[in-house]
Amino acid sequence: MSGGSEEVPFARPWLAGGEAEAVAEVLASGWLTQGPRVEEFERRFAERVGAAEAVATTSCTTALHLALHALGVGPGDEVVVPSLSFIATANAVWQCGARPAFADIDPRTYNLDPRAAAAAVGPRTKAIVPVHQIGLPADMDAFAGLAERFGVAIVEDAACAIGARHRGRPIGSLGFPACFSFHPRKVVTCGEGGMIATSDPALAERLRRLRQHSMDRSALDRHAARRVVIEGYPERGFNYRMTDLQAAVGLRQLEALDFILAERRRLAHRYNEALAGVPGVELPHDPAYAERTWQSYPLRVGPDAPLGARELMDALLAEGIRTRPGVMAIHLEDAYAEEGLRLPHTEAAAREVVLLPLFPGLKDDEQDRVTGAVRRLLAGVPAGAVRSAGP
Ligand SMILES: *Cc1c(COP(=O)(O)O)cnc(C)c1O
């Protein structure tokens, strides 16, 4: 904190109202997991994203794992993923026993570059996972072309993309399994949770079985039956069941989605206006084919700016403004380090991007403090003058 003013937080979940009551109702009902609220959440979610079916899971990570597993990704296989993503994208591939093959991004959208993805396809490649990074849809026409050309599966990592559109069509309705997250950092939340949207009812059926140990009758089916039903287990599976407590919260959150998206868009446009013309920075690219969710506001602090991205973050924190580094580069982490792998666009973006506070509930005067500080810290300070200043 500084100057007696309150801290500006980086993110905060938006409560639609009624979440606590909805949870209390579930508790009172006695049906706490994989029950009627989960079924309702799946139905409403599928409607919202224009998918035939939606299958709830415990997180986007488990959604990705389940989808890749169901599409046959296993030991010895490779899956092409962007390195510029949250590490969950790669961990889901590893959880299948497969190897993530990292490819570079388009430096303007921060999304997996279809040409780089094509170059990373090899004889063992089973799937490609385009990520709609911070809610900006990837170039899905190009990825659909790659699926045809190479005969590989596409699974969308749509963790941050609920409500986003690609050429007018909602993410989740493009014909590929799309995996969403309900972590508190995402657009809508139920604490933890995930969803797989799909246009393929047979795949949805299989995902529903796999998420509860491949049990061939659901608890809802058994409950509805007039006689005792004994379930069977035709194959091995997982426990990725969502609780009805989470689904009840998720249902309330879905009702607030339009407001949340509009508010995020409004705040992003305010940033665009207030930060236009600041020397050395690049504002987020907003391509015409896409409607993004503005899950975050990525400000790129280029090499010509008087401060580096990390220095800017430190200086903002000293004024009580919390930011986060941009999306990580997975191949630079020890967990996935690969000898000799260089992804120049990914490495530059991971180094140069700062995420600014953006969430419904961020007040205009708080946002003005952020933009005022960024403008002051980056404008007209001769290179080196601040860099060399000690604490
Ligand atoms: C947050 C995130 C995930 C993981 O979501 P969880 O629900 O926390 O498992 C995966 N991919 C991307 C791109 C994300 O941003």
mmCIF file of C-alpha atoms and ligand atoms in Angstrom:
data_model
loop_
_atom_site.group_PDB
_atom_site.id
_atom_site.type_symbol
_atom_site.label_atom_id
_atom_site.label_comp_id
_atom_site.label_asym_id
_atom_site.label_seq_id
_atom_site.Cartn_x
_atom_site.Cartn_y
_atom_site.Cartn_z
ATOM 1 C CA MET A 1 0.000 0.000 0.000
ATOM 2 C CA SER A 2 1.050 3.551 -0.540
ATOM 3 C CA GLY A 3 -0.374 6.991 0.085
ATOM 4 C CA GLY A 4 -2.994 5.493 2.362
ATOM 5 C CA SER A 5 -4.954 4.128 -0.583
ATOM 6 C CA GLU A 6 -6.337 0.622 -0.696
ATOM 7 C CA GLU A 7 -4.608 -2.119 -2.630
ATOM 8 C CA VAL A 8 -5.904 -2.857 -6.099
ATOM 9 C CA PRO A 9 -6.320 -6.649 -6.221
ATOM 10 C CA PHE A 10 -5.416 -8.615 -9.323
ATOM 11 C CA ALA A 11 -8.558 -10.723 -9.538
ATOM 12 C CA ARG A 12 -11.618 -11.554 -7.524
ATOM 13 C CA PRO A 13 -14.457 -13.969 -8.313
ATOM 14 C CA TRP A 14 -17.839 -12.357 -9.012
ATOM 15 C CA LEU A 15 -20.751 -13.711 -7.004
ATOM 16 C CA ALA A 16 -24.055 -13.683 -8.852
ATOM 17 C CA GLY A 17 -26.066 -13.815 -5.612
ATOM 18 C CA GLY A 18 -27.872 -16.862 -4.294
ATOM 19 C CA GLU A 19 -24.839 -19.178 -4.375
ATOM 20 C CA ALA A 20 -24.916 -19.812 -0.599
ATOM 21 C CA GLU A 21 -28.651 -20.595 -0.655
ATOM 22 C CA ALA A 22 -28.177 -22.957 -3.601
ATOM 23 C CA VAL A 23 -25.450 -24.828 -1.706
ATOM 24 C CA ALA A 24 -27.635 -25.015 1.416
ATOM 25 C CA GLU A 25 -30.445 -26.544 -0.662
ATOM 26 C CA VAL A 26 -28.119 -29.249 -1.945
ATOM 27 C CA LEU A 27 -26.934 -30.038 1.576
ATOM 28 C CA ALA A 28 -30.527 -30.312 2.774
ATOM 29 C CA SER A 29 -31.445 -32.560 -0.191
ATOM 30 C CA GLY A 30 -29.004 -35.276 0.884
ATOM 31 C CA TRP A 31 -27.686 -35.818 -2.688
ATOM 32 C CA LEU A 32 -24.209 -34.335 -2.655
ATOM 33 C CA THR A 33 -22.369 -35.602 -5.729
ATOM 34 C CA GLN A 34 -22.995 -36.572 -9.381
ATOM 35 C CA GLY A 35 -26.692 -35.975 -8.847
ATOM 36 C CA PRO A 36 -29.533 -33.821 -10.183
ATOM 37 C CA ARG A 37 -27.744 -30.448 -9.894
ATOM 38 C CA VAL A 38 -24.770 -31.760 -11.872
ATOM 39 C CA GLU A 39 -27.136 -33.030 -14.565
ATOM 40 C CA GLU A 40 -28.875 -29.655 -14.700
ATOM 41 C CA PHE A 41 -25.543 -27.796 -14.821
ATOM 42 C CA GLU A 42 -24.436 -29.984 -17.741
ATOM 43 C CA ARG A 43 -27.672 -29.306 -19.612
ATOM 44 C CA ARG A 44 -27.556 -25.539 -19.082
ATOM 45 C CA PHE A 45 -23.882 -25.374 -19.913
ATOM 46 C CA ALA A 46 -24.381 -27.307 -23.173
ATOM 47 C CA GLU A 47 -27.220 -24.936 -24.143
ATOM 48 C CA ARG A 48 -25.097 -21.932 -23.324
ATOM 49 C CA VAL A 49 -22.120 -22.974 -25.455
ATOM 50 C CA GLY A 50 -24.219 -24.499 -28.255
ATOM 51 C CA ALA A 51 -22.964 -28.053 -27.740
ATOM 52 C CA ALA A 52 -25.034 -31.234 -27.981
ATOM 53 C CA GLU A 53 -23.691 -32.441 -24.634
ATOM 54 C CA ALA A 54 -21.571 -31.302 -21.718
ATOM 55 C CA VAL A 55 -19.863 -33.597 -19.225
ATOM 56 C CA ALA A 56 -18.848 -32.239 -15.819
ATOM 57 C CA THR A 57 -15.515 -33.105 -14.212
ATOM 58 C CA THR A 58 -13.447 -31.990 -11.217
ATOM 59 C CA SER A 59 -11.298 -29.488 -13.152
ATOM 60 C CA CYS A 60 -10.203 -28.481 -16.622
ATOM 61 C CA THR A 61 -7.056 -30.543 -16.105
ATOM 62 C CA THR A 62 -9.085 -33.716 -15.506
ATOM 63 C CA ALA A 63 -11.422 -32.735 -18.370
ATOM 64 C CA LEU A 64 -8.412 -32.574 -20.717
ATOM 65 C CA HIS A 65 -7.065 -35.870 -19.382
ATOM 66 C CA LEU A 66 -10.429 -37.583 -19.786
ATOM 67 C CA ALA A 67 -11.007 -36.236 -23.309
ATOM 68 C CA LEU A 68 -7.514 -37.201 -24.502
ATOM 69 C CA HIS A 69 -7.817 -40.647 -22.902
ATOM 70 C CA ALA A 70 -11.239 -41.224 -24.481
ATOM 71 C CA LEU A 71 -9.825 -40.281 -27.900
ATOM 72 C CA GLY A 72 -7.185 -42.978 -27.514
ATOM 73 C CA VAL A 73 -4.116 -40.993 -26.412
ATOM 74 C CA GLY A 74 -1.878 -43.347 -24.453
ATOM 75 C CA PRO A 75 1.710 -44.388 -23.690
ATOM 76 C CA GLY A 76 4.118 -43.812 -26.578
ATOM 77 C CA ASP A 77 1.890 -41.205 -28.218
ATOM 78 C CA GLU A 78 2.586 -37.523 -28.702
ATOM 79 C CA VAL A 79 0.255 -34.571 -28.411
ATOM 80 C CA VAL A 80 1.150 -31.179 -29.902
ATOM 81 C CA VAL A 81 0.541 -28.371 -27.409
ATOM 82 C CA PRO A 82 1.653 -24.756 -27.083
ATOM 83 C CA SER A 83 4.381 -24.216 -24.504
ATOM 84 C CA LEU A 84 2.866 -20.815 -23.744
ATOM 85 C CA SER A 85 0.074 -22.088 -21.522
ATOM 86 C CA PHE A 86 -0.651 -23.000 -17.956
ATOM 87 C CA ILE A 87 1.317 -26.163 -17.152
ATOM 88 C CA ALA A 88 -1.976 -28.107 -16.811
ATOM 89 C CA THR A 89 -2.145 -28.363 -20.621
ATOM 90 C CA ALA A 90 1.063 -30.426 -20.656
ATOM 91 C CA ASN A 91 0.300 -32.312 -17.424
ATOM 92 C CA ALA A 92 -2.947 -33.662 -18.913
ATOM 93 C CA VAL A 93 -0.929 -35.137 -21.806
ATOM 94 C CA TRP A 94 1.579 -36.650 -19.375
ATOM 95 C CA GLN A 95 -1.265 -38.111 -17.301
ATOM 96 C CA CYS A 96 -2.206 -40.127 -20.414
ATOM 97 C CA GLY A 97 1.331 -41.524 -20.505
ATOM 98 C CA ALA A 98 1.975 -39.494 -23.656
ATOM 99 C CA ARG A 99 4.579 -36.846 -24.486
ATOM 100 C CA PRO A 100 3.694 -33.199 -25.031
ATOM 101 C CA ALA A 101 5.399 -31.884 -28.189
ATOM 102 C CA PHE A 102 5.725 -28.136 -27.694
ATOM 103 C CA ALA A 103 5.192 -25.758 -30.603
ATOM 104 C CA ASP A 104 5.540 -21.998 -30.869
ATOM 105 C CA ILE A 105 2.809 -19.371 -30.836
ATOM 106 C CA ASP A 106 1.556 -16.620 -33.094
ATOM 107 C CA PRO A 107 3.219 -13.616 -31.405
ATOM 108 C CA ARG A 108 0.133 -11.429 -31.893
ATOM 109 C CA THR A 109 -2.565 -13.695 -30.427
ATOM 110 C CA TYR A 110 -0.335 -15.736 -28.042
ATOM 111 C CA ASN A 111 -2.142 -18.800 -29.387
ATOM 112 C CA LEU A 112 -0.606 -21.952 -30.851
ATOM 113 C CA ASP A 113 0.547 -21.179 -34.405
ATOM 114 C CA PRO A 114 -1.084 -23.724 -36.778
ATOM 115 C CA ARG A 115 2.054 -23.780 -38.976
ATOM 116 C CA ALA A 116 4.298 -24.489 -35.990
ATOM 117 C CA ALA A 117 1.826 -27.139 -34.832
ATOM 118 C CA ALA A 118 1.910 -28.791 -38.273
ATOM 119 C CA ALA A 119 5.710 -28.854 -38.163
ATOM 120 C CA ALA A 120 5.596 -30.557 -34.745
ATOM 121 C CA VAL A 121 3.355 -33.396 -35.971
ATOM 122 C CA GLY A 122 5.248 -36.673 -36.231
ATOM 123 C CA PRO A 123 4.456 -40.383 -36.696
ATOM 124 C CA ARG A 124 3.406 -40.749 -33.055
ATOM 125 C CA THR A 125 1.161 -37.675 -32.927
ATOM 126 C CA LYS A 126 -2.380 -38.572 -31.863
ATOM 127 C CA ALA A 127 -3.808 -35.142 -31.086
ATOM 128 C CA ILE A 128 -3.313 -31.390 -31.109
ATOM 129 C CA VAL A 129 -4.487 -29.207 -28.220
ATOM 130 C CA PRO A 130 -5.045 -25.594 -29.298
ATOM 131 C CA VAL A 131 -5.456 -23.350 -26.255
ATOM 132 C CA HIS A 132 -7.791 -20.339 -26.359
ATOM 133 C CA GLN A 133 -5.265 -18.387 -24.382
ATOM 134 C CA ILE A 134 -6.730 -16.026 -21.785
ATOM 135 C CA GLY A 135 -10.027 -16.430 -23.601
ATOM 136 C CA LEU A 136 -8.981 -15.450 -27.140
ATOM 137 C CA PRO A 137 -10.065 -18.205 -29.561
ATOM 138 C CA ALA A 138 -7.285 -19.918 -31.496
ATOM 139 C CA ASP A 139 -7.418 -20.106 -35.299
ATOM 140 C CA MET A 140 -9.791 -23.079 -35.329
ATOM 141 C CA ASP A 141 -10.314 -23.172 -39.117
ATOM 142 C CA ALA A 142 -6.617 -23.891 -39.498
ATOM 143 C CA PHE A 143 -6.685 -26.570 -36.771
ATOM 144 C CA ALA A 144 -9.710 -28.242 -38.380
ATOM 145 C CA GLY A 145 -7.586 -28.374 -41.547
ATOM 146 C CA LEU A 146 -4.713 -30.009 -39.644
ATOM 147 C CA ALA A 147 -7.075 -32.630 -38.187
ATOM 148 C CA GLU A 148 -8.080 -33.592 -41.744
ATOM 149 C CA ARG A 149 -4.587 -33.447 -43.166
ATOM 150 C CA PHE A 150 -2.877 -35.524 -40.468
ATOM 151 C CA GLY A 151 -5.793 -37.639 -39.210
ATOM 152 C CA VAL A 152 -5.246 -36.455 -35.621
ATOM 153 C CA ALA A 153 -7.764 -35.532 -32.942
ATOM 154 C CA ILE A 154 -8.302 -31.955 -31.764
ATOM 155 C CA VAL A 155 -9.108 -31.210 -28.129
ATOM 156 C CA GLU A 156 -9.640 -27.534 -27.267
ATOM 157 C CA ASP A 157 -8.222 -26.196 -24.023
ATOM 158 C CA ALA A 158 -10.992 -23.671 -23.403
ATOM 159 C CA ALA A 159 -10.188 -23.169 -19.703
ATOM 160 C CA CYS A 160 -10.631 -19.388 -19.978
ATOM 161 C CA ALA A 161 -12.990 -19.273 -22.947
ATOM 162 C CA ILE A 162 -16.561 -19.732 -21.728
ATOM 163 C CA GLY A 163 -18.587 -17.177 -23.679
ATOM 164 C CA ALA A 164 -15.905 -16.609 -26.321
ATOM 165 C CA ARG A 165 -16.857 -16.864 -29.995
ATOM 166 C CA HIS A 166 -15.023 -17.940 -33.130
ATOM 167 C CA ARG A 167 -16.503 -16.405 -36.302
ATOM 168 C CA GLY A 168 -19.713 -15.904 -34.352
ATOM 169 C CA ARG A 169 -19.951 -19.468 -33.052
ATOM 170 C CA PRO A 170 -19.521 -20.067 -29.319
ATOM 171 C CA ILE A 171 -16.422 -21.923 -28.188
ATOM 172 C CA GLY A 172 -17.762 -25.371 -27.313
ATOM 173 C CA SER A 173 -19.870 -25.634 -30.475
ATOM 174 C CA LEU A 174 -17.112 -26.051 -33.064
ATOM 175 C CA GLY A 175 -17.332 -29.842 -33.245
ATOM 176 C CA PHE A 176 -14.271 -30.746 -31.165
ATOM 177 C CA PRO A 177 -14.313 -31.673 -27.482
ATOM 178 C CA ALA A 178 -13.670 -28.404 -25.617
ATOM 179 C CA CYS A 179 -12.534 -28.379 -21.984
ATOM 180 C CA PHE A 180 -13.516 -25.551 -19.647
ATOM 181 C CA SER A 181 -12.425 -24.560 -16.117
ATOM 182 C CA PHE A 182 -14.366 -23.212 -13.131
ATOM 183 C CA HIS A 183 -11.306 -22.289 -11.064
ATOM 184 C CA PRO A 184 -11.725 -18.895 -9.315
ATOM 185 C CA ARG A 185 -9.254 -17.269 -11.739
ATOM 186 C CA LYS A 186 -11.486 -18.084 -14.709
ATOM 187 C CA VAL A 187 -14.552 -16.298 -16.093
ATOM 188 C CA VAL A 188 -17.108 -18.135 -13.933
ATOM 189 C CA THR A 189 -16.281 -20.334 -10.968
ATOM 190 C CA CYS A 190 -17.549 -22.958 -8.590
ATOM 191 C CA GLY A 191 -14.289 -23.217 -6.612
ATOM 192 C CA GLU A 192 -12.928 -26.119 -8.650
ATOM 193 C CA GLY A 193 -14.569 -27.835 -11.571
ATOM 194 C CA GLY A 194 -14.412 -28.544 -15.267
ATOM 195 C CA MET A 195 -16.660 -29.312 -18.232
ATOM 196 C CA ILE A 196 -16.192 -31.041 -21.572
ATOM 197 C CA ALA A 197 -18.507 -29.762 -24.294
ATOM 198 C CA THR A 198 -18.962 -32.073 -27.263
ATOM 199 C CA SER A 199 -21.147 -32.464 -30.340
ATOM 200 C CA ASP A 200 -20.795 -36.259 -30.217
ATOM 201 C CA PRO A 201 -23.381 -38.003 -27.991
ATOM 202 C CA ALA A 202 -21.479 -41.315 -28.115
ATOM 203 C CA LEU A 203 -18.325 -39.592 -26.854
ATOM 204 C CA ALA A 204 -20.328 -37.875 -24.112
ATOM 205 C CA GLU A 205 -21.707 -41.254 -23.037
ATOM 206 C CA ARG A 206 -18.208 -42.706 -22.832
ATOM 207 C CA LEU A 207 -16.849 -39.672 -20.939
ATOM 208 C CA ARG A 208 -19.703 -39.984 -18.413
ATOM 209 C CA ARG A 209 -18.766 -43.602 -17.747
ATOM 210 C CA LEU A 210 -15.021 -43.008 -17.628
ATOM 211 C CA ARG A 211 -15.375 -40.211 -15.083
ATOM 212 C CA GLN A 212 -16.844 -42.671 -12.585
ATOM 213 C CA HIS A 213 -14.641 -45.719 -12.916
ATOM 214 C CA SER A 214 -16.429 -46.750 -16.144
ATOM 215 C CA MET A 215 -19.428 -47.870 -14.126
ATOM 216 C CA ASP A 216 -22.051 -48.818 -16.738
ATOM 217 C CA ARG A 217 -25.038 -47.436 -14.753
ATOM 218 C CA SER A 218 -25.051 -44.009 -13.190
ATOM 219 C CA ALA A 219 -26.308 -43.432 -9.657
ATOM 220 C CA LEU A 220 -29.181 -41.423 -11.194
ATOM 221 C CA ASP A 221 -30.155 -44.405 -13.401
ATOM 222 C CA ARG A 222 -30.059 -46.806 -10.471
ATOM 223 C CA HIS A 223 -32.084 -44.410 -8.367
ATOM 224 C CA ALA A 224 -34.725 -44.083 -11.083
ATOM 225 C CA ALA A 225 -34.992 -47.861 -11.684
ATOM 226 C CA ARG A 226 -37.976 -49.787 -10.296
ATOM 227 C CA ARG A 227 -35.853 -52.793 -9.375
ATOM 228 C CA VAL A 228 -32.382 -53.406 -8.015
ATOM 229 C CA VAL A 229 -29.749 -52.653 -10.648
ATOM 230 C CA ILE A 230 -26.278 -54.106 -10.342
ATOM 231 C CA GLU A 231 -23.665 -52.130 -12.228
ATOM 232 C CA GLY A 232 -20.761 -53.528 -14.226
ATOM 233 C CA TYR A 233 -17.283 -52.187 -15.023
ATOM 234 C CA PRO A 234 -16.388 -52.984 -18.634
ATOM 235 C CA GLU A 235 -13.140 -50.989 -18.584
ATOM 236 C CA ARG A 236 -10.863 -49.075 -16.194
ATOM 237 C CA GLY A 237 -11.678 -45.503 -15.335
ATOM 238 C CA PHE A 238 -11.281 -42.502 -13.056
ATOM 239 C CA ASN A 239 -13.054 -40.614 -10.300
ATOM 240 C CA TYR A 240 -13.596 -37.175 -11.813
ATOM 241 C CA ARG A 241 -17.081 -36.619 -10.378
ATOM 242 C CA MET A 242 -18.258 -33.082 -9.721
ATOM 243 C CA THR A 243 -20.229 -32.460 -6.519
ATOM 244 C CA ASP A 244 -23.765 -31.070 -6.576
ATOM 245 C CA LEU A 245 -22.527 -28.329 -4.225
ATOM 246 C CA GLN A 246 -20.244 -27.098 -7.002
ATOM 247 C CA ALA A 247 -22.884 -27.541 -9.706
ATOM 248 C CA ALA A 248 -25.385 -25.489 -7.685
ATOM 249 C CA VAL A 249 -22.843 -22.639 -7.554
ATOM 250 C CA GLY A 250 -22.030 -23.105 -11.242
ATOM 251 C CA LEU A 251 -25.717 -22.782 -12.187
ATOM 252 C CA ARG A 252 -25.951 -19.432 -10.410
ATOM 253 C CA GLN A 253 -22.717 -18.301 -12.034
ATOM 254 C CA LEU A 254 -23.965 -19.176 -15.529
ATOM 255 C CA GLU A 255 -26.831 -16.769 -14.991
ATOM 256 C CA ALA A 256 -24.302 -14.001 -14.359
ATOM 257 C CA LEU A 257 -22.146 -14.877 -17.371
ATOM 258 C CA ASP A 258 -23.487 -12.206 -19.723
ATOM 259 C CA PHE A 259 -22.986 -9.512 -17.110
ATOM 260 C CA ILE A 260 -19.481 -10.776 -16.314
ATOM 261 C CA LEU A 261 -18.488 -10.826 -19.992
ATOM 262 C CA ALA A 262 -19.906 -7.347 -20.626
ATOM 263 C CA GLU A 263 -18.106 -5.930 -17.613
ATOM 264 C CA ARG A 264 -14.804 -7.546 -18.623
ATOM 265 C CA ARG A 265 -15.192 -6.155 -22.144
ATOM 266 C CA ARG A 266 -15.957 -2.681 -20.790
ATOM 267 C CA LEU A 267 -12.902 -2.695 -18.530
ATOM 268 C CA ALA A 268 -10.668 -4.007 -21.326
ATOM 269 C CA HIS A 269 -11.802 -1.188 -23.614
ATOM 270 C CA ARG A 270 -11.089 1.332 -20.848
ATOM 271 C CA TYR A 271 -7.547 -0.092 -20.621
ATOM 272 C CA ASN A 272 -7.189 0.107 -24.410
ATOM 273 C CA GLU A 273 -8.164 3.769 -24.403
ATOM 274 C CA ALA A 274 -6.102 4.804 -21.404
ATOM 275 C CA LEU A 275 -2.960 2.955 -22.484
ATOM 276 C CA ALA A 276 -2.966 3.815 -26.186
ATOM 277 C CA GLY A 277 0.241 5.550 -27.173
ATOM 278 C CA VAL A 278 2.321 4.598 -24.137
ATOM 279 C CA PRO A 279 5.793 4.175 -25.626
ATOM 280 C CA GLY A 280 7.231 0.679 -25.814
ATOM 281 C CA VAL A 281 4.045 -1.208 -25.000
ATOM 282 C CA GLU A 282 1.817 -3.320 -27.198
ATOM 283 C CA LEU A 283 -1.901 -3.509 -26.424
ATOM 284 C CA PRO A 284 -3.717 -6.833 -26.764
ATOM 285 C CA HIS A 285 -4.555 -7.838 -30.305
ATOM 286 C CA ASP A 286 -8.296 -8.128 -30.884
ATOM 287 C CA PRO A 287 -8.710 -10.014 -34.176
ATOM 288 C CA ALA A 288 -11.974 -9.587 -36.107
ATOM 289 C CA TYR A 289 -12.699 -13.343 -36.230
ATOM 290 C CA ALA A 290 -12.912 -13.639 -32.462
ATOM 291 C CA GLU A 291 -14.898 -12.431 -29.500
ATOM 292 C CA ARG A 292 -12.676 -12.875 -26.480
ATOM 293 C CA THR A 293 -13.633 -13.208 -22.814
ATOM 294 C CA TRP A 294 -10.952 -10.864 -21.468
ATOM 295 C CA GLN A 295 -10.166 -13.393 -18.752
ATOM 296 C CA SER A 296 -7.046 -11.235 -18.327
ATOM 297 C CA TYR A 297 -5.653 -8.066 -19.892
ATOM 298 C CA PRO A 298 -2.219 -8.841 -21.344
ATOM 299 C CA LEU A 299 -0.040 -5.740 -21.699
ATOM 300 C CA ARG A 300 3.172 -6.363 -23.582
ATOM 301 C CA VAL A 301 6.168 -4.388 -22.359
ATOM 302 C CA GLY A 302 8.546 -4.488 -25.295
ATOM 303 C CA PRO A 303 12.340 -4.202 -25.339
ATOM 304 C CA ASP A 304 12.139 -0.440 -26.074
ATOM 305 C CA ALA A 305 10.160 0.349 -22.909
ATOM 306 C CA PRO A 306 12.168 2.084 -20.149
ATOM 307 C CA LEU A 307 11.236 -0.671 -17.702
ATOM 308 C CA GLY A 308 11.140 -4.408 -18.202
ATOM 309 C CA ALA A 309 7.921 -6.294 -17.458
ATOM 310 C CA ARG A 310 9.177 -7.576 -14.100
ATOM 311 C CA GLU A 311 10.443 -4.129 -13.066
ATOM 312 C CA LEU A 312 7.091 -2.632 -13.974
ATOM 313 C CA MET A 313 5.351 -5.271 -11.841
ATOM 314 C CA ASP A 314 7.606 -4.486 -8.874
ATOM 315 C CA ALA A 315 7.047 -0.750 -9.263
ATOM 316 C CA LEU A 316 3.269 -1.249 -9.451
ATOM 317 C CA LEU A 317 3.314 -3.488 -6.378
ATOM 318 C CA ALA A 318 5.166 -0.747 -4.497
ATOM 319 C CA GLU A 319 2.104 1.427 -5.227
ATOM 320 C CA GLY A 320 -0.298 -1.254 -4.044
ATOM 321 C CA ILE A 321 -1.255 -2.514 -7.496
ATOM 322 C CA ARG A 322 -1.164 -6.264 -7.934
ATOM 323 C CA THR A 323 -0.360 -7.731 -11.336
ATOM 324 C CA ARG A 324 0.769 -11.148 -12.570
ATOM 325 C CA PRO A 325 3.347 -12.230 -15.088
ATOM 326 C CA GLY A 326 1.895 -13.269 -18.439
ATOM 327 C CA VAL A 327 1.272 -16.860 -19.389
ATOM 328 C CA MET A 328 4.198 -19.148 -18.562
ATOM 329 C CA ALA A 329 6.442 -20.992 -21.017
ATOM 330 C CA ILE A 330 6.108 -24.641 -19.985
ATOM 331 C CA HIS A 331 9.287 -25.777 -21.759
ATOM 332 C CA LEU A 332 11.349 -23.401 -19.579
ATOM 333 C CA GLU A 333 10.220 -25.118 -16.361
ATOM 334 C CA ASP A 334 12.356 -27.917 -14.909
ATOM 335 C CA ALA A 335 9.335 -30.220 -15.113
ATOM 336 C CA TYR A 336 9.411 -30.110 -18.935
ATOM 337 C CA ALA A 337 12.858 -28.802 -19.815
ATOM 338 C CA GLU A 338 14.074 -30.223 -23.114
ATOM 339 C CA GLU A 339 17.653 -29.980 -24.269
ATOM 340 C CA GLY A 340 17.950 -27.545 -27.152
ATOM 341 C CA LEU A 341 14.265 -26.679 -27.570
ATOM 342 C CA ARG A 342 13.946 -22.985 -28.522
ATOM 343 C CA LEU A 343 10.577 -21.324 -29.044
ATOM 344 C CA PRO A 344 11.444 -17.662 -29.616
ATOM 345 C CA HIS A 345 7.914 -16.197 -29.758
ATOM 346 C CA THR A 346 6.877 -18.141 -26.663
ATOM 347 C CA GLU A 347 9.983 -17.106 -24.721
ATOM 348 C CA ALA A 348 9.578 -13.433 -25.631
ATOM 349 C CA ALA A 349 5.888 -13.401 -24.673
ATOM 350 C CA ALA A 350 6.568 -15.120 -21.344
ATOM 351 C CA ARG A 351 9.235 -12.488 -20.627
ATOM 352 C CA GLU A 352 7.408 -9.372 -21.801
ATOM 353 C CA VAL A 353 3.733 -9.741 -20.893
ATOM 354 C CA VAL A 354 2.188 -8.346 -17.699
ATOM 355 C CA LEU A 355 -1.401 -9.145 -16.769
ATOM 356 C CA LEU A 356 -3.209 -6.121 -15.334
ATOM 357 C CA PRO A 357 -6.072 -6.273 -12.784
ATOM 358 C CA LEU A 358 -9.335 -7.040 -14.569
ATOM 359 C CA PHE A 359 -12.455 -8.451 -12.920
ATOM 360 C CA PRO A 360 -16.104 -7.442 -12.531
ATOM 361 C CA GLY A 361 -16.130 -5.272 -9.435
ATOM 362 C CA LEU A 362 -12.906 -3.457 -10.313
ATOM 363 C CA LYS A 363 -13.901 0.163 -9.856
ATOM 364 C CA ASP A 364 -13.200 2.768 -12.496
ATOM 365 C CA ASP A 365 -11.096 4.840 -10.071
ATOM 366 C CA GLU A 366 -9.049 1.751 -9.182
ATOM 367 C CA GLN A 367 -8.494 1.088 -12.863
ATOM 368 C CA ASP A 368 -7.534 4.749 -13.367
ATOM 369 C CA ARG A 369 -4.876 4.316 -10.672
ATOM 370 C CA VAL A 370 -3.479 1.351 -12.607
ATOM 371 C CA THR A 371 -3.379 3.156 -15.948
ATOM 372 C CA GLY A 372 -2.045 6.344 -14.349
ATOM 373 C CA ALA A 373 0.793 4.421 -12.728
ATOM 374 C CA VAL A 374 1.616 2.477 -15.896
ATOM 375 C CA ARG A 375 1.685 5.656 -17.985
ATOM 376 C CA ARG A 376 3.861 7.464 -15.435
ATOM 377 C CA LEU A 377 6.259 4.546 -14.962
ATOM 378 C CA LEU A 378 6.700 3.931 -18.678
ATOM 379 C CA ALA A 379 6.508 7.416 -20.146
ATOM 380 C CA GLY A 380 9.563 9.440 -20.762
ATOM 381 C CA VAL A 381 11.836 7.782 -18.235
ATOM 382 C CA PRO A 382 15.218 7.448 -19.913
ATOM 383 C CA ALA A 383 16.290 3.813 -20.251
ATOM 384 C CA GLY A 384 18.585 2.839 -17.404
ATOM 385 C CA ALA A 385 17.557 5.678 -15.063
ATOM 386 C CA VAL A 386 15.046 3.578 -13.164
ATOM 387 C CA ARG A 387 16.636 0.244 -13.973
ATOM 388 C CA SER A 388 19.745 1.119 -12.014
ATOM 389 C CA ALA A 389 17.938 2.729 -9.085
ATOM 390 C CA GLY A 390 18.440 0.703 -5.927
ATOM 391 C CA PRO A 391 15.674 -0.163 -3.473
HETATM 392 C C1 LIG B 1 -6.498 -22.651 -15.664
HETATM 393 C C2 LIG B 1 -6.090 -23.390 -16.861
HETATM 394 C C3 LIG B 1 -6.103 -24.797 -16.896
HETATM 395 C C4 LIG B 1 -6.402 -25.627 -15.683
HETATM 396 O O1 LIG B 1 -7.705 -25.487 -15.193
HETATM 397 P P1 LIG B 1 -8.078 -26.204 -13.813
HETATM 398 O O2 LIG B 1 -9.564 -26.166 -13.794
HETATM 399 O O3 LIG B 1 -7.455 -25.417 -12.721
HETATM 400 O O4 LIG B 1 -7.556 -27.600 -13.874
HETATM 401 C C5 LIG B 1 -5.765 -25.425 -18.075
HETATM 402 N N1 LIG B 1 -5.426 -24.731 -19.168
HETATM 403 C C6 LIG B 1 -5.405 -23.391 -19.180
HETATM 404 C C7 LIG B 1 -5.036 -22.662 -20.443
HETATM 405 C C8 LIG B 1 -5.717 -22.669 -18.023
HETATM 406 O O5 LIG B 1 -5.663 -21.330 -18.038
#
